[in-house]
Each structure stands twice: as structure tokens, then as C-alpha cells.
Short mmCIF file of C-alpha atoms in Angstrom, two decimals:
data_model
loop_
_atom_site.label_atom_id
_atom_site.label_comp_id
_atom_site.label_asym_id
_atom_site.label_seq_id
_atom_site.Cartn_x
_atom_site.Cartn_y
_atom_site.Cartn_z
CA MET A 204 -1.80 -1.87 18.54
CA SER A 205 -3.31 0.86 16.51
CA HIS A 206 -2.08 4.07 18.03
CA ASP A 207 1.56 3.86 19.08
CA LEU A 208 4.93 2.96 17.69
CA SER A 209 4.37 -0.72 18.29
CA ALA A 210 1.02 -0.54 16.57
CA PRO A 211 0.08 -2.35 13.38
CA ALA A 212 0.98 -0.13 10.49
CA PRO A 213 -1.81 1.56 8.53
CA THR A 214 -3.16 -0.12 5.47
CA ALA A 215 -1.17 -0.13 2.28
CA PRO A 216 -1.75 2.56 -0.35
CA ARG A 217 -5.05 2.40 -2.19
CA GLU A 218 -3.70 1.13 -5.47
CA SER A 219 -2.30 -1.99 -3.81
CA LEU A 220 -5.63 -2.84 -2.21
CA THR A 221 -8.06 -2.46 -5.08
CA ALA A 222 -8.48 -6.18 -5.50
CA ALA A 223 -8.63 -7.00 -1.77
CA PRO A 224 -11.82 -7.42 0.21
CA ALA A 225 -12.74 -4.49 2.42
CA LYS A 226 -12.25 -6.41 5.65
CA GLN A 227 -8.79 -7.60 4.63
CA ALA A 228 -7.80 -4.10 3.54
CA SER A 229 -8.73 -2.67 6.93
CA THR A 230 -6.36 -4.98 8.80
CA ARG A 231 -3.49 -5.36 6.35
CA ARG A 232 -0.16 -3.96 7.50
CA ASP A 233 1.84 -1.67 5.27
CA PRO A 234 5.51 -2.72 5.43
CA TYR A 235 6.58 0.87 4.72
CA PHE A 236 5.48 2.05 8.15
CA ASP A 237 6.93 -0.96 9.92
CA ASN A 238 10.24 -0.31 8.16
CA ALA A 239 10.05 3.38 9.10
CA LYS A 240 9.45 2.55 12.75
CA TYR A 241 12.32 0.08 12.87
CA LEU A 242 14.81 2.42 11.17
CA THR A 243 13.75 5.28 13.42
CA ILE A 244 14.40 3.28 16.59
CA VAL A 245 17.76 2.22 15.15
CA LEU A 246 18.69 5.89 14.85
CA VAL A 247 17.57 6.48 18.43
CA ALA A 248 19.82 3.67 19.68
CA CYS A 249 22.77 4.81 17.57
CA GLY A 250 22.42 8.38 18.81
CA HIS A 251 22.52 7.24 22.42
CA ALA A 252 25.48 4.94 21.75
CA TRP A 253 27.46 7.63 19.93
CA GLU A 254 27.25 10.29 22.63
CA PRO A 255 30.42 9.26 24.54
CA LEU A 256 32.33 9.14 21.25
CA THR A 257 31.60 12.80 20.51
CA HIS A 258 34.07 13.99 23.13
CA GLY A 259 37.06 13.05 21.00
CA SER A 260 35.87 12.51 17.44
CA ARG A 261 34.72 15.27 15.14
CA PHE A 262 33.18 12.83 12.68
CA ALA A 263 31.25 11.06 15.46
CA THR A 264 30.03 14.46 16.61
CA ALA A 265 28.89 15.31 13.07
CA ALA A 266 26.98 12.02 12.79
CA TYR A 267 25.50 12.58 16.25
CA LEU A 268 24.33 16.12 15.43
CA THR A 269 22.85 15.04 12.11
CA VAL A 270 20.88 12.20 13.64
CA TYR A 271 19.72 14.27 16.61
CA ALA A 272 18.51 17.00 14.28
CA PHE A 273 15.65 14.77 13.13
CA HIS A 274 15.42 11.34 14.80
CA MET A 275 13.16 12.34 17.72
CA PRO A 276 11.08 14.64 15.51
CA ALA A 277 10.59 11.65 13.19
CA PHE A 278 9.67 9.51 16.20
CA ALA A 279 7.09 12.08 17.29
CA LEU A 280 5.72 12.54 13.76
CA VAL A 281 5.17 8.81 13.27
CA SER A 282 3.54 8.63 16.71
CA GLY A 283 1.17 11.41 15.69
CA TYR A 284 0.32 9.62 12.46
CA PHE A 285 -0.70 6.53 14.44
CA SER A 286 -2.75 8.64 16.87
CA ARG A 287 -5.09 10.19 14.30
CA SER A 288 -8.09 8.09 15.33
CA PHE A 289 -7.77 8.71 19.07
CA ASP A 290 -11.11 10.10 20.23
CA MET A 291 -11.38 9.25 23.96
CA ALA A 292 -13.64 6.29 23.20
CA PRO A 293 -13.54 3.67 26.02
CA GLY A 294 -11.54 1.17 23.98
CA ARG A 295 -8.95 3.74 22.97
CA VAL A 296 -8.66 5.12 26.50
CA ARG A 297 -8.09 1.59 27.70
CA ARG A 298 -5.39 1.15 25.08
CA LEU A 299 -3.80 4.42 26.14
CA LEU A 300 -3.65 3.25 29.73
CA THR A 301 -2.19 -0.18 28.96
CA SER A 302 0.26 0.89 26.25
CA VAL A 303 1.47 4.20 27.65
CA VAL A 304 0.50 4.88 31.26
CA VAL A 305 1.20 1.45 32.75
CA PRO A 306 4.55 1.02 30.92
CA TYR A 307 5.50 4.50 32.10
CA LEU A 308 4.80 3.60 35.73
CA VAL A 309 6.55 0.24 35.44
CA PHE A 310 9.68 1.42 33.65
CA GLU A 311 10.05 4.69 35.53
CA THR A 312 10.12 2.61 38.70
CA ALA A 313 12.45 0.04 37.13
CA TYR A 314 14.90 2.71 35.96
CA THR A 315 14.94 4.30 39.40
CA LEU A 316 15.66 0.96 41.07
CA PHE A 317 18.33 0.25 38.46
CA TYR A 318 20.01 3.56 39.23
CA ARG A 319 19.88 2.91 42.98
CA TRP A 320 21.53 -0.47 42.49
CA ALA A 321 24.10 0.49 39.87
CA GLN A 322 25.17 3.68 41.65
CA ASP A 323 24.78 2.30 45.19
CA ASP A 324 22.41 5.16 45.96
CA PRO A 325 19.38 3.73 47.80
CA GLY A 326 18.05 7.19 48.49
CA TYR A 327 17.74 8.20 44.85
CA PRO A 328 14.16 9.53 44.58
CA LEU A 329 11.36 8.12 42.49
CA SER A 330 9.47 10.98 40.89
CA LEU A 331 6.70 10.27 38.42
CA LEU A 332 6.62 13.95 37.46
CA ASP A 333 10.33 14.03 36.63
CA PRO A 334 10.85 11.22 34.07
CA TRP A 335 14.30 9.68 33.94
CA TYR A 336 16.24 9.41 30.69
CA VAL A 337 14.12 7.92 27.86
CA MET A 338 10.93 7.91 29.92
CA TRP A 339 10.09 11.50 29.01
CA PHE A 340 8.75 10.31 25.68
CA LEU A 341 6.01 8.17 27.20
CA LEU A 342 4.89 11.05 29.38
CA ALA A 343 4.92 13.32 26.34
CA LEU A 344 3.04 10.73 24.29
CA PHE A 345 0.33 10.54 26.94
CA ILE A 346 -0.12 14.31 26.99
CA TRP A 347 -0.05 14.57 23.20
CA ARG A 348 -2.55 11.78 22.75
CA ILE A 349 -5.15 12.95 25.28
CA THR A 350 -5.07 16.35 23.58
CA THR A 351 -5.48 14.82 20.11
CA PRO A 352 -9.23 15.58 19.88
CA LEU A 353 -8.41 19.23 20.56
CA TRP A 354 -5.79 19.40 17.80
CA LEU A 355 -8.11 17.72 15.33
CA THR A 356 -10.78 20.37 15.91
CA LEU A 357 -8.47 23.25 15.00
CA ARG A 358 -8.35 24.59 11.48
CA HIS A 359 -4.57 25.19 11.60
CA PRO A 360 -3.20 23.00 14.40
CA VAL A 361 0.48 22.93 13.36
CA PRO A 362 1.04 26.72 13.61
CA VAL A 363 -0.65 26.70 17.02
CA ALA A 364 1.58 23.86 18.22
CA LEU A 365 4.65 25.63 16.83
CA ALA A 366 3.64 28.81 18.66
CA LEU A 367 3.52 26.85 21.92
CA ALA A 368 6.97 25.41 21.19
CA VAL A 369 8.31 28.93 20.58
CA LEU A 370 6.73 30.11 23.83
CA ALA A 371 8.35 27.24 25.72
CA ALA A 372 11.77 27.97 24.20
CA ALA A 373 11.50 31.60 25.31
CA SER A 374 10.22 30.83 28.84
CA PRO A 375 12.97 29.85 31.31
CA GLU A 376 10.47 30.05 34.16
CA LEU A 377 8.40 27.25 32.67
CA GLY A 378 10.25 24.71 34.81
CA GLY A 379 11.10 21.07 34.27
CA ASP A 380 8.14 19.19 35.73
CA ILE A 381 6.66 16.51 33.44
CA SER A 382 9.41 17.42 30.96
CA ILE A 383 7.15 20.22 29.80
CA GLN A 384 9.87 21.82 27.68
CA ARG A 385 10.31 18.65 25.67
CA VAL A 386 6.58 18.00 25.55
CA LEU A 387 6.03 21.38 23.93
CA GLY A 388 9.29 21.39 21.96
CA PHE A 389 8.42 18.22 20.03
CA LEU A 390 4.67 18.85 20.01
CA PRO A 391 4.61 20.40 16.48
CA PHE A 392 5.94 17.17 14.98
CA PHE A 393 3.29 15.06 16.70
CA VAL A 394 0.55 17.45 15.59
CA LEU A 395 1.93 17.45 12.06
CA GLY A 396 1.70 13.65 12.11
CA LEU A 397 -1.97 13.96 13.03
CA THR A 398 -2.60 15.93 9.84
CA LEU A 399 -0.80 13.56 7.48
CA ARG A 400 -2.38 10.90 5.29
CA ALA A 401 -0.97 7.93 3.40
CA GLU A 402 -0.78 9.92 0.18
CA HIS A 403 1.64 12.39 1.77
CA PHE A 404 4.11 9.58 2.40
CA GLU A 405 3.54 8.28 -1.13
CA ARG A 406 4.62 11.65 -2.53
CA LEU A 407 7.88 11.37 -0.61
CA ARG A 408 8.63 7.98 -2.10
CA THR A 409 9.22 9.19 -5.65
CA TRP A 410 12.64 9.06 -7.25
CA ARG A 411 12.64 12.80 -7.72
CA VAL A 412 12.37 13.34 -3.97
CA ARG A 413 14.82 10.56 -3.18
CA LEU A 414 17.47 11.99 -5.48
CA PHE A 415 16.91 15.43 -3.98
CA ALA A 416 17.31 13.94 -0.50
CA LEU A 417 20.85 12.72 -1.19
CA PRO A 418 22.57 16.12 -1.55
CA VAL A 419 20.42 17.52 1.27
CA GLY A 420 21.51 14.76 3.61
CA ALA A 421 25.14 15.13 2.54
CA ALA A 422 24.96 18.89 3.07
CA ALA A 423 23.54 18.36 6.56
CA LEU A 424 26.38 16.00 7.46
CA VAL A 425 29.04 18.34 6.09
CA THR A 426 27.50 21.29 7.92
CA ALA A 427 27.41 19.29 11.13
CA TYR A 428 31.09 18.46 10.66
CA LEU A 429 31.96 22.14 10.19
CA VAL A 430 30.03 23.34 13.27
CA ALA A 431 30.95 20.34 15.45
CA PRO A 432 33.73 22.15 17.40
CA TRP A 433 31.43 24.88 18.71
CA PHE A 434 27.76 23.92 18.22
CA SER A 435 26.07 22.38 21.26
CA ALA A 436 23.77 19.41 20.72
CA SER A 437 21.69 20.73 23.62
CA TRP A 438 19.89 22.92 21.09
CA LEU A 439 18.41 19.75 19.64
CA TYR A 440 17.27 18.21 22.92
CA HIS A 441 14.57 20.83 23.72
CA ARG A 442 15.17 20.18 27.41
CA GLY A 443 15.03 23.84 28.39
CA SER A 444 14.66 27.39 27.18
CA VAL A 445 17.18 29.10 24.94
CA THR A 446 18.56 30.99 27.93
CA GLY A 447 20.14 27.72 29.00
CA GLN A 448 22.25 27.94 25.83
CA GLY A 449 23.42 31.43 26.72
CA ALA A 450 21.01 33.09 24.28
CA PRO A 451 18.47 35.81 25.10
CA ASN A 452 14.79 34.92 25.42
CA TRP A 453 13.85 36.49 22.10
CA ALA A 454 16.20 34.15 20.25
CA GLY A 455 13.63 31.39 20.74
CA LEU A 456 11.36 33.24 18.30
CA PHE A 457 13.81 32.36 15.52
CA THR A 458 15.69 29.27 16.63
CA THR A 459 12.61 27.14 17.27
CA PRO A 460 11.03 27.62 13.82
CA ALA A 461 14.47 27.19 12.22
CA LEU A 462 15.10 23.91 14.03
CA PHE A 463 11.57 22.80 13.19
CA CYS A 464 12.14 23.40 9.48
CA LEU A 465 15.54 21.69 9.58
CA ALA A 466 14.09 18.63 11.32
CA LEU A 467 11.15 18.53 8.92
CA VAL A 468 13.39 18.59 5.84
CA LEU A 469 15.70 15.88 7.20
CA THR A 470 12.74 13.76 8.31
CA ALA A 471 11.27 14.00 4.81
CA CYS A 472 14.64 12.96 3.34
CA PHE A 473 14.82 10.02 5.74
CA LEU A 474 11.25 8.87 5.05
CA SER A 475 11.74 9.14 1.30
CA TRP A 476 14.37 6.38 1.44
CA VAL A 477 12.47 4.03 3.74
CA PRO A 478 11.80 0.83 1.75
CA GLY A 479 8.18 0.05 0.97
CA ARG A 480 8.56 -3.72 0.59
CA HIS A 481 8.85 -6.54 3.10
CA LEU A 482 12.40 -6.94 4.40
CA TRP A 483 14.03 -9.08 7.05
CA CYS A 484 13.50 -6.22 9.53
CA THR A 485 9.91 -5.36 8.67
CA ALA A 486 8.35 -7.47 11.43
CA LEU A 487 10.58 -5.72 13.96
CA GLY A 488 8.61 -2.52 13.41
CA ALA A 489 5.89 -3.94 15.65
CA GLY A 490 8.33 -4.05 18.58
CA THR A 491 9.83 -0.56 18.57
CA MET A 492 8.38 0.39 21.94
CA TYR A 493 10.08 -2.65 23.46
CA GLY A 494 13.40 -1.59 22.00
CA TYR A 495 12.93 1.99 23.13
CA LEU A 496 12.08 1.14 26.74
CA LEU A 497 14.64 -1.64 27.20
CA HIS A 498 17.73 -0.29 25.46
CA GLY A 499 18.09 2.50 28.01
CA PHE A 500 19.25 0.01 30.63
CA VAL A 501 22.18 -1.05 28.45
CA ILE A 502 23.01 2.52 27.45
CA LYS A 503 23.05 3.67 31.06
CA ALA A 504 25.04 0.60 32.14
CA SER A 505 27.71 1.58 29.62
CA ARG A 506 28.01 4.96 31.38
CA PHE A 507 27.83 3.65 34.94
CA TRP A 508 30.54 1.04 34.41
CA ASP A 509 32.76 3.01 32.02
CA TRP A 510 32.54 0.73 29.04
CA TYR A 511 33.82 3.54 26.81
CA ASP A 512 37.12 3.83 28.68
CA ARG A 513 38.71 1.40 26.22
CA PRO A 514 40.89 3.59 23.96
CA TRP A 515 40.28 1.45 20.86
CA LEU A 516 36.58 2.34 20.94
CA HIS A 517 37.56 5.90 20.08
CA THR A 518 39.22 4.89 16.84
CA ALA A 519 37.44 4.67 13.50
CA LEU A 520 37.16 0.90 13.87
CA GLY A 521 35.87 1.27 17.40
CA GLU A 522 33.20 3.74 16.31
CA LEU A 523 32.02 1.28 13.69
CA ALA A 524 31.96 -1.45 16.34
CA VAL A 525 29.85 0.73 18.65
CA THR A 526 27.45 1.43 15.80
CA ALA A 527 27.14 -2.25 14.94
CA ALA A 528 26.59 -3.11 18.60
CA ALA A 529 23.84 -0.49 18.88
CA VAL A 530 22.08 -1.78 15.76
CA GLY A 531 22.37 -5.37 16.96
CA LEU A 532 21.11 -4.50 20.43
CA ILE A 533 18.03 -2.60 19.29
CA THR A 534 17.26 -5.27 16.68
CA ALA A 535 17.34 -7.99 19.33
CA LEU A 536 15.17 -5.96 21.70
CA CYS A 537 12.50 -5.49 19.01
CA SER A 538 12.39 -9.22 18.22
CA ALA A 539 9.49 -11.55 18.90
CA PRO A 540 11.15 -13.52 21.75
CA VAL A 541 11.88 -10.34 23.70
CA ARG A 542 8.36 -9.08 23.10
CA THR A 543 6.98 -12.35 24.44
CA VAL A 544 9.04 -12.08 27.63
CA PHE A 545 8.32 -8.42 28.34
CA ARG A 546 4.76 -8.14 27.07
CA PHE A 547 3.50 -8.13 30.66
CA ALA A 548 5.22 -4.76 31.19
CA VAL A 549 5.04 -3.11 27.76
CA GLU A 550 1.64 -4.33 26.54
CA PRO A 551 -0.24 -5.68 29.57
CA ARG A 552 -3.77 -6.84 28.87
CA MET A 553 -5.09 -6.11 32.38
CA GLU A 554 -8.54 -7.54 31.70
CA TRP A 555 -9.22 -7.47 35.44
CA MET A 556 -8.99 -3.69 35.51
CA PHE A 557 -11.58 -2.83 32.87
CA ARG A 558 -15.25 -3.43 32.35
CA ARG A 559 -16.28 -5.65 29.49
CA ARG A 560 -17.62 -3.98 26.39
CA ASP A 561 -21.14 -5.13 27.12
CA GLU A 562 -20.86 -3.39 30.49
CA VAL A 563 -19.86 -0.01 29.05
CA PRO A 564 -22.81 2.39 28.62
CA SER A 565 -23.34 3.48 25.03
CA GLY A 566 -25.83 5.37 22.94
CA ARG A 567 -29.11 6.13 24.67
CA ALA A 568 -28.09 4.28 27.83
CA ALA A 569 -24.99 6.48 28.22
CA LYS A 570 -27.07 9.60 27.68
CA ASP A 571 -29.61 8.52 30.29
CA ALA A 572 -26.81 7.70 32.70
#
């Protein structure tokens, strides 16, 4: 895949490819981006697993707030980086349909059926315009990607995207269909990813930046610990306008840019420490979409069947056990065997649905048609 989180990573930096043939350089994976994708999905899984622990643990709440301040922005930014070449060409539209639209339809239906069964609620509605739980991201990714050509034509796309996010935060009447608040709230990070190049990531991976990232990360964690008793994580979800947090509309003019800057700084700190060499987990970066779509069933099962009712889970040792379980779960779900089993739903080929390349009008023939 070349345009989503389970896509082959971009080529390695130029200096590592100078002796490689051009054809090999164009297809070579850069382990840095595979590592980044894997570590990002690990943070997503940990954040979801920690949520029930935040009700009784200040430290768990601090870790939760810190991760939620940047993990989905990082997810969106990396998605934007892999979407830079999307231009509505037939092959890329086909890829968009099979890697985003079809999985959305399949898993939105599967999650609805799962809820009906687990909650004994056969009447629970299936609504493709109201994505359930983690499915909002695929709907957002579809909207972001089909608008990519528009963003790439603008001279200053990031400020425009940020202005839309501010407008969404200040507009309670915008509604919740197609998760529009989240689509616009995380849009600036996707658009920023569209503008980035490999050299921008190389600049982050210097020891000067890495050493600077340590006190910044520590300060973020300490700050989260201090504000944990009164700060609501809902500010970081971008699920609605600021009025839902008890703030006036005009507050969105300030809170949205502030949260954007905070997420951007923490994302840069996170990316600066992503290893650039092949590790045991590097290959798992190609399966992040599998982990993202599948782990929600386990997370929701833990809520439906009260797995967190065990008192020992709310001790320090229990919190570590939950974290280890989340890391192990998402690692397994990104593995090759799981990808083989679920490829029909996450990456269907669907050759029967599309015309062959030699049947697609191009050049003069397309113009005449």
C-alpha cells in the first residue's frame, strides 16, 4: 500500500540510497516510517486500554492525557504524509475504495452486529453516517484523502485547515453526522503531513532535538499530573464544539490553536525518538490498519463484560499489566498471520469490481470520450 498507514514506507533518505539503482530506491522501505507507524498504533491501543484506569489513578490519568494530547494527531500526520501522491488517478481511487471505503463498510457493520450481540440489543441501528467507536478515523481518512488535490493546490494549506478546525470548535450547530467535528478537528495534522518531506523527519532525528525532547516530554507528563483532577480529556477528542466543555463559543478561537501547537510539539518529540534502523517490530508497521480496526472489539468487550472490575487491576502492578496486555494485543493484531486471515476485509483485492488497466481510457482516448 502506498497511501495509508499499512502502506509501504517511503524510500530511505537520499544519502542511504546513493549507491542503489533507481528502481530499487523507488521501492525500498524505510524502517523509520514502519517503526513510527507501529509505535503510534501502540499508543492508540494503550490509550484505549488506560481509559477505565483513569477513574481512580492520577498517574494513569496523567499518562492518558499525555498520550491523547498527540497520538491521534500523529496518526493523522503520518496518514497525510502517505497521502501526498493521491491525485484521483484511477489506480489510486481504486486503492482508496479497497483500503478505506470497503473496510469502513465491513467493520462498521461488524461493530454494529457485535454490539447487538454483546449487549443483547438486536434493534441497535446501523448508521453509516454515524461511525461507531474507532471507525470515525476511516471516514475522516476518506474525506481527507479525496480533498488532497485541493489542499495541494493551496499556497498555505495548513492555516486554512486550522481555520476550519477553529470554526468547527466554535460551531455547536455543526452537528455530529460523519463525525464532522473530528474530521475538521484533526484535519490540520493531516494537511501538515501532506506538506512534509523526508528531510523534515531527518531534521527531527538529530541528537540536539532528541535531547530537547526529553525535558519537553517530562514537562508534559508532570503538567498532565497536576491538571489531572480537573482537566477533561474531552478537550483532546475533538468530538464536539467547545460549548460542550462548558466554554463560550469564542474560546475555540484560542483553545484550538493552542491544542494544535501542543500536539505538534509532542508529536515532534515522539518522532525524534523513533528508531531509524530495522528492529523486531519494524515489519509490524505494515499491519497497523489491521491492529487499529481489530483491537476495538477487544477494547469494547472489556467494557461490556466488566473486565476492569478486578480491584488488582487498579493497582500499580495492575496498570503495568494492562499496559503490557495492550502492547501484546496490538502487536499480535499487526502480525503477518493476522493480516493473512483478515486481508479479505482490510485489504480486499476485488478484481471483479474494477476494469483492467487496459480498459481504462487514458490520454487522447479519455479526452475524446
